[in-house]
Amino acid sequence: MLFSKIFIDMENARWNLSKDIPWDKFNADRLSDRQLHGIKMNALLEWAAVPAVEMFLRDNPNDPDFAAFISIWFFEEQKHSLVLLEYLRRFAPDFVPTTEELNEVNFEFDRASPLESLALHFCGETRLNQWYRCAHEYHDEPVIKHIYTTLATDEARHARAYFQYMQRAIQKFGDTARLNFAKIGVLMTNARLNPALHPTNLHVNKELYPRDTITSRLPDPDWLRRWLDNEIKFDVEWESKVEQGILGNMSALLSQKFKTSADLRQYRKKLEITGNNSVRKEIEACSA
Ligand SMILES: [Fe+2]
Ligand SMILES: [Fe+2]
């Protein structure tokens, strides 16, 4: 069971919302309304862990080890939202989201492949770690700077936990898992296709399309793109950190060296051909 070890790792790294955030260091002169708007949108984005948890529990019905891990992940993501909400409550109450705005990002996700969801969240956490490092550099106000570093560290731990479940999935499901992970790895390292590659930006409910991404349900649906490009300035250098983080981990996971997204795409193609050949051989053997 992975949960027992992950639980201890996460418990050892846990921070206290009241005691470990330097609330008394707040400096109002180092903060703009534009930045407060970003903090509000970010609090809403973090609040959206609820439907992801419902999806994970629904789509992994026979996996109590993973469900147990999700209980901690859920707790920590809600805490991320709460610390940002608390920041707004203390220092900029006009920016606290309304109950309606919080409810709007809670909607049901369609069923999805559990292996793809796992890889998506691993990549998402890896990306979020870099977004928050970048947000830490962008902000000048000491308390929010501290919060973004704290969140970035948590997101990196989440990525490591999801990675361990991916390793376990390869032991259990072999090439099926490899193929799913390579597919998502290619998608999530292709920033030219969609530069805001994160689960909160993916369409997850056909009936609600096009308002079926988390970001599309924010009070400011274009915020994330603008925040990345014009505010925190998440440029190609940052993007390459995300890409190298994902490719480095995919290399370790799949025992191959992937320097670029194209290498991973090539690997995926080979795996598909091998898979098709073995299916063909099975069909030939049956009909012989
Ligand atoms: Fe988070
Ligand atoms: Fe996270």
Coordinates of C-alpha atoms and ligand atoms in Angstrom, one line a residue:
M1 CA 0.0 0.0 0.0
L2 CA 1.4 3.4 -1.0
F3 CA -1.0 5.4 1.2
S4 CA 0.7 4.6 4.5
K5 CA 4.1 6.0 3.3
I6 CA 2.6 9.0 1.5
F7 CA 0.5 9.8 4.6
I8 CA 3.6 10.1 6.7
D9 CA 5.5 12.1 4.1
M10 CA 2.6 14.5 3.8
E11 CA 2.1 14.7 7.5
N12 CA 5.7 15.6 8.1
A13 CA 5.5 18.4 5.4
R14 CA 2.2 19.8 6.7
W15 CA 2.0 23.5 7.5
N16 CA -0.4 25.3 9.8
L17 CA -2.7 27.9 8.2
S18 CA -2.8 30.0 11.4
K19 CA 0.8 29.7 12.6
D20 CA 3.0 29.1 9.6
I21 CA 1.9 32.0 7.3
P22 CA 3.5 35.3 8.4
W23 CA 0.2 37.2 8.4
D24 CA 1.7 40.1 10.5
K25 CA 4.2 40.9 7.7
F26 CA 1.4 42.2 5.3
N27 CA 2.4 45.3 3.4
A28 CA -0.6 46.9 1.6
D29 CA 1.8 49.2 -0.4
R30 CA 3.1 46.3 -2.4
L31 CA -0.1 45.1 -3.8
S32 CA -2.4 46.2 -6.7
D33 CA -6.1 45.5 -7.4
R34 CA -5.0 43.6 -10.5
Q35 CA -3.0 41.2 -8.3
L36 CA -5.9 40.9 -5.9
H37 CA -8.1 39.9 -8.8
G38 CA -5.6 37.2 -9.7
I39 CA -5.5 35.9 -6.1
K40 CA -9.3 35.7 -6.2
M41 CA -9.3 33.7 -9.4
N42 CA -6.6 31.5 -8.1
A43 CA -8.6 30.8 -4.9
L44 CA -11.6 29.7 -7.1
L45 CA -9.3 27.5 -9.3
E46 CA -8.1 25.7 -6.1
W47 CA -11.6 25.4 -4.9
A48 CA -12.4 23.2 -7.9
A49 CA -10.8 20.1 -6.4
V50 CA -14.3 18.9 -5.3
P51 CA -15.4 17.6 -8.8
A52 CA -12.0 16.1 -9.4
V53 CA -12.2 14.1 -6.2
E54 CA -15.7 13.0 -7.0
M55 CA -14.4 11.9 -10.4
F56 CA -11.4 10.0 -8.9
L57 CA -13.6 8.1 -6.4
R58 CA -16.2 7.3 -9.0
D59 CA -13.7 6.1 -11.7
N60 CA -11.5 4.1 -9.3
P61 CA -14.1 2.0 -7.4
N62 CA -11.9 -0.9 -6.4
D63 CA -8.8 1.0 -5.3
P64 CA -9.0 1.9 -1.6
D65 CA -5.3 2.7 -1.4
F66 CA -5.7 5.5 -4.1
A67 CA -9.0 6.6 -2.5
A68 CA -7.2 7.0 0.8
F69 CA -4.5 9.1 -0.8
I70 CA -7.2 11.3 -2.4
S71 CA -8.6 12.1 1.0
I72 CA -5.3 13.9 1.8
W73 CA -5.0 15.5 -1.6
F74 CA -8.5 16.8 -1.2
F75 CA -7.7 18.2 2.2
E76 CA -4.6 19.9 1.0
E77 CA -6.2 21.4 -2.2
Q78 CA -9.1 22.8 -0.1
K79 CA -6.5 24.3 2.2
H80 CA -4.8 26.0 -0.8
S81 CA -8.1 27.6 -1.6
L82 CA -8.7 28.5 2.0
V83 CA -5.3 30.2 2.6
L84 CA -6.0 32.4 -0.5
L85 CA -9.5 33.1 0.7
E86 CA -8.2 34.0 4.2
Y87 CA -5.7 36.4 2.6
L88 CA -8.5 38.2 0.8
R89 CA -10.7 38.1 3.9
R90 CA -8.0 39.8 6.0
F91 CA -6.6 42.3 3.6
A92 CA -9.0 42.8 0.7
P93 CA -12.6 41.7 1.7
D94 CA -14.0 43.3 -1.5
F95 CA -12.3 40.5 -3.5
V96 CA -13.6 37.5 -1.5
P97 CA -15.6 35.3 -3.9
T98 CA -19.3 35.0 -3.4
T99 CA -20.9 31.6 -2.6
E100 CA -22.4 31.6 -6.1
E101 CA -18.9 32.1 -7.6
L102 CA -17.6 29.2 -5.5
N103 CA -20.5 27.0 -6.4
E104 CA -20.1 27.7 -10.1
V105 CA -16.8 25.8 -10.3
N106 CA -18.4 22.7 -8.8
F107 CA -20.0 20.6 -11.6
E108 CA -19.9 17.0 -12.5
F109 CA -17.1 15.7 -14.7
D110 CA -17.9 13.0 -17.4
R111 CA -16.4 9.6 -16.9
A112 CA -12.8 9.4 -17.9
S113 CA -10.0 6.8 -18.2
P114 CA -8.6 6.5 -14.7
L115 CA -5.1 6.1 -16.2
E116 CA -5.4 9.2 -18.2
S117 CA -6.8 11.2 -15.2
L118 CA -3.9 10.0 -13.1
A119 CA -1.3 11.2 -15.7
L120 CA -3.2 14.4 -16.3
H121 CA -3.1 15.3 -12.6
F122 CA 0.6 14.3 -12.3
C123 CA 1.4 16.7 -15.2
G124 CA -1.0 19.4 -13.8
E125 CA 0.7 19.4 -10.4
T126 CA 4.1 19.6 -12.1
R127 CA 2.9 22.6 -14.1
L128 CA 1.2 24.2 -11.1
N129 CA 4.5 24.0 -9.1
Q130 CA 6.2 26.2 -11.8
W131 CA 3.2 28.6 -12.1
Y132 CA 3.3 29.2 -8.4
R133 CA 7.1 29.6 -8.3
C134 CA 6.7 32.2 -11.1
A135 CA 3.8 33.9 -9.2
H136 CA 6.1 34.1 -6.1
E137 CA 8.6 36.1 -8.2
Y138 CA 5.9 38.3 -9.7
H139 CA 4.5 39.4 -6.3
D140 CA 6.2 41.9 -4.0
E141 CA 3.8 41.7 -1.1
P142 CA 5.6 39.4 1.6
V143 CA 2.6 37.4 2.8
I144 CA 1.4 36.4 -0.7
K145 CA 4.9 35.6 -1.7
H146 CA 5.2 33.2 1.2
I147 CA 1.8 31.7 0.4
Y148 CA 2.9 31.0 -3.3
T149 CA 6.1 29.3 -2.2
T150 CA 4.2 27.2 0.3
L151 CA 1.7 26.2 -2.4
A152 CA 4.4 25.5 -5.0
T153 CA 6.1 23.1 -2.5
D154 CA 2.8 21.3 -1.9
E155 CA 2.1 20.9 -5.6
A156 CA 5.5 19.3 -6.1
R157 CA 4.7 16.8 -3.4
H158 CA 1.4 16.1 -5.0
A159 CA 3.1 15.4 -8.3
R160 CA 5.5 13.0 -6.6
A161 CA 2.6 11.1 -5.0
Y162 CA 0.7 10.8 -8.3
F163 CA 4.0 9.6 -9.9
Q164 CA 4.1 6.8 -7.3
Y165 CA 0.6 5.7 -8.3
M166 CA 1.7 5.8 -12.0
Q167 CA 4.6 3.5 -11.1
R168 CA 2.2 1.1 -9.4
A169 CA -0.1 1.3 -12.5
I170 CA 2.7 0.2 -14.7
Q171 CA 3.3 -2.8 -12.5
K172 CA -0.4 -3.7 -12.6
F173 CA -1.3 -2.8 -16.2
G174 CA 1.9 -2.8 -18.2
D175 CA 1.7 -1.4 -21.7
T176 CA -1.8 -0.2 -21.3
A177 CA -0.6 2.1 -18.6
R178 CA 2.5 3.1 -20.6
L179 CA 0.4 4.0 -23.6
N180 CA -2.0 6.1 -21.6
F181 CA 0.8 7.9 -19.8
A182 CA 2.8 8.6 -23.0
K183 CA -0.4 9.9 -24.7
I184 CA -1.0 12.4 -21.8
G185 CA 2.7 13.3 -21.6
V186 CA 2.7 14.3 -25.3
L187 CA -0.5 16.3 -24.8
M188 CA 0.8 18.1 -21.7
T189 CA 4.2 19.0 -23.1
N190 CA 2.9 20.5 -26.3
A191 CA 2.6 24.1 -25.2
R192 CA 2.4 25.4 -28.8
L193 CA -0.9 23.6 -29.1
N194 CA -2.4 25.1 -25.9
P195 CA -0.1 27.1 -23.7
A196 CA -2.3 26.8 -20.5
L197 CA -2.1 23.1 -20.3
H198 CA -3.7 22.1 -17.0
P199 CA -6.7 19.9 -16.0
T200 CA -8.7 23.1 -15.1
N201 CA -8.5 24.1 -18.8
L202 CA -9.8 20.8 -20.3
H203 CA -13.4 20.1 -21.4
V204 CA -14.9 17.7 -18.9
N205 CA -18.6 17.6 -19.4
K206 CA -20.1 17.3 -22.9
E207 CA -23.6 18.5 -21.9
L208 CA -22.2 21.8 -20.5
Y209 CA -19.9 22.5 -23.5
P210 CA -18.5 25.1 -24.0
R211 CA -18.8 26.1 -20.3
D212 CA -17.3 22.7 -19.2
T213 CA -13.8 23.7 -18.1
I214 CA -13.1 25.1 -14.7
T215 CA -11.5 28.3 -16.1
S216 CA -14.6 28.9 -18.3
R217 CA -16.7 29.0 -15.2
L218 CA -14.7 31.6 -13.4
P219 CA -16.2 35.1 -13.2
D220 CA -13.4 36.2 -15.5
P221 CA -13.0 33.3 -17.9
D222 CA -10.0 34.8 -19.7
W223 CA -8.1 35.4 -16.6
L224 CA -5.7 32.5 -16.6
R225 CA -4.3 33.2 -20.1
R226 CA -3.8 36.9 -19.3
W227 CA -2.3 36.1 -15.8
L228 CA 0.2 33.8 -17.4
D229 CA 1.1 36.0 -20.4
N230 CA 0.9 39.6 -19.1
E231 CA 1.1 39.4 -15.4
I232 CA 3.3 36.6 -13.9
K233 CA 4.9 36.3 -17.4
F234 CA 5.2 32.6 -17.7
D235 CA 7.5 32.7 -20.7
V236 CA 9.3 30.0 -22.7
E237 CA 12.0 29.6 -20.1
W238 CA 9.4 28.7 -17.4
E239 CA 7.5 26.5 -20.0
S240 CA 10.7 24.5 -20.6
K241 CA 11.0 23.9 -16.9
V242 CA 7.5 22.3 -17.0
E243 CA 8.3 20.3 -20.1
Q244 CA 11.7 19.1 -18.7
G245 CA 10.0 18.2 -15.4
I246 CA 7.4 16.0 -17.2
L247 CA 9.8 14.5 -19.7
G248 CA 12.4 13.7 -16.9
N249 CA 9.8 11.9 -14.9
M250 CA 8.3 10.1 -18.0
S251 CA 11.9 9.0 -18.8
A252 CA 12.3 7.5 -15.3
L253 CA 8.8 6.0 -15.4
L254 CA 9.1 4.4 -18.8
S255 CA 12.8 3.6 -18.7
Q256 CA 13.6 5.6 -21.8
K257 CA 15.3 8.9 -22.4
F258 CA 12.9 11.6 -23.7
K259 CA 14.6 14.8 -24.4
T260 CA 11.7 16.4 -26.2
S261 CA 8.0 16.0 -26.6
A262 CA 8.6 14.5 -30.0
D263 CA 10.7 11.7 -28.5
L264 CA 7.8 10.8 -26.3
R265 CA 5.4 10.9 -29.3
Q266 CA 7.7 8.5 -31.1
Y267 CA 7.8 6.2 -28.2
R268 CA 4.0 6.3 -28.1
K269 CA 3.7 5.4 -31.8
K270 CA 6.1 2.4 -31.4
L271 CA 4.1 1.2 -28.4
E272 CA 0.9 1.5 -30.5
I273 CA 2.4 -0.5 -33.4
T274 CA 3.7 -3.2 -31.0
G275 CA 0.3 -3.3 -29.4
N276 CA -1.5 -3.7 -32.8
N277 CA 1.0 -6.4 -33.8
S278 CA 0.4 -8.4 -30.7
V279 CA -3.4 -8.1 -31.2
R280 CA -3.0 -9.2 -34.9
K281 CA -0.9 -12.2 -33.8
E282 CA -3.6 -13.1 -31.2
I283 CA -6.3 -12.9 -34.0
E284 CA -4.1 -15.0 -36.4
A285 CA -3.5 -17.6 -33.7
C286 CA -7.2 -17.8 -33.0
S287 CA -8.1 -18.2 -36.7
A288 CA -5.3 -20.8 -37.4
Ligands
FE1 FE -3.3 23.3 -5.1
FE2 FE -2.0 20.0 -6.0

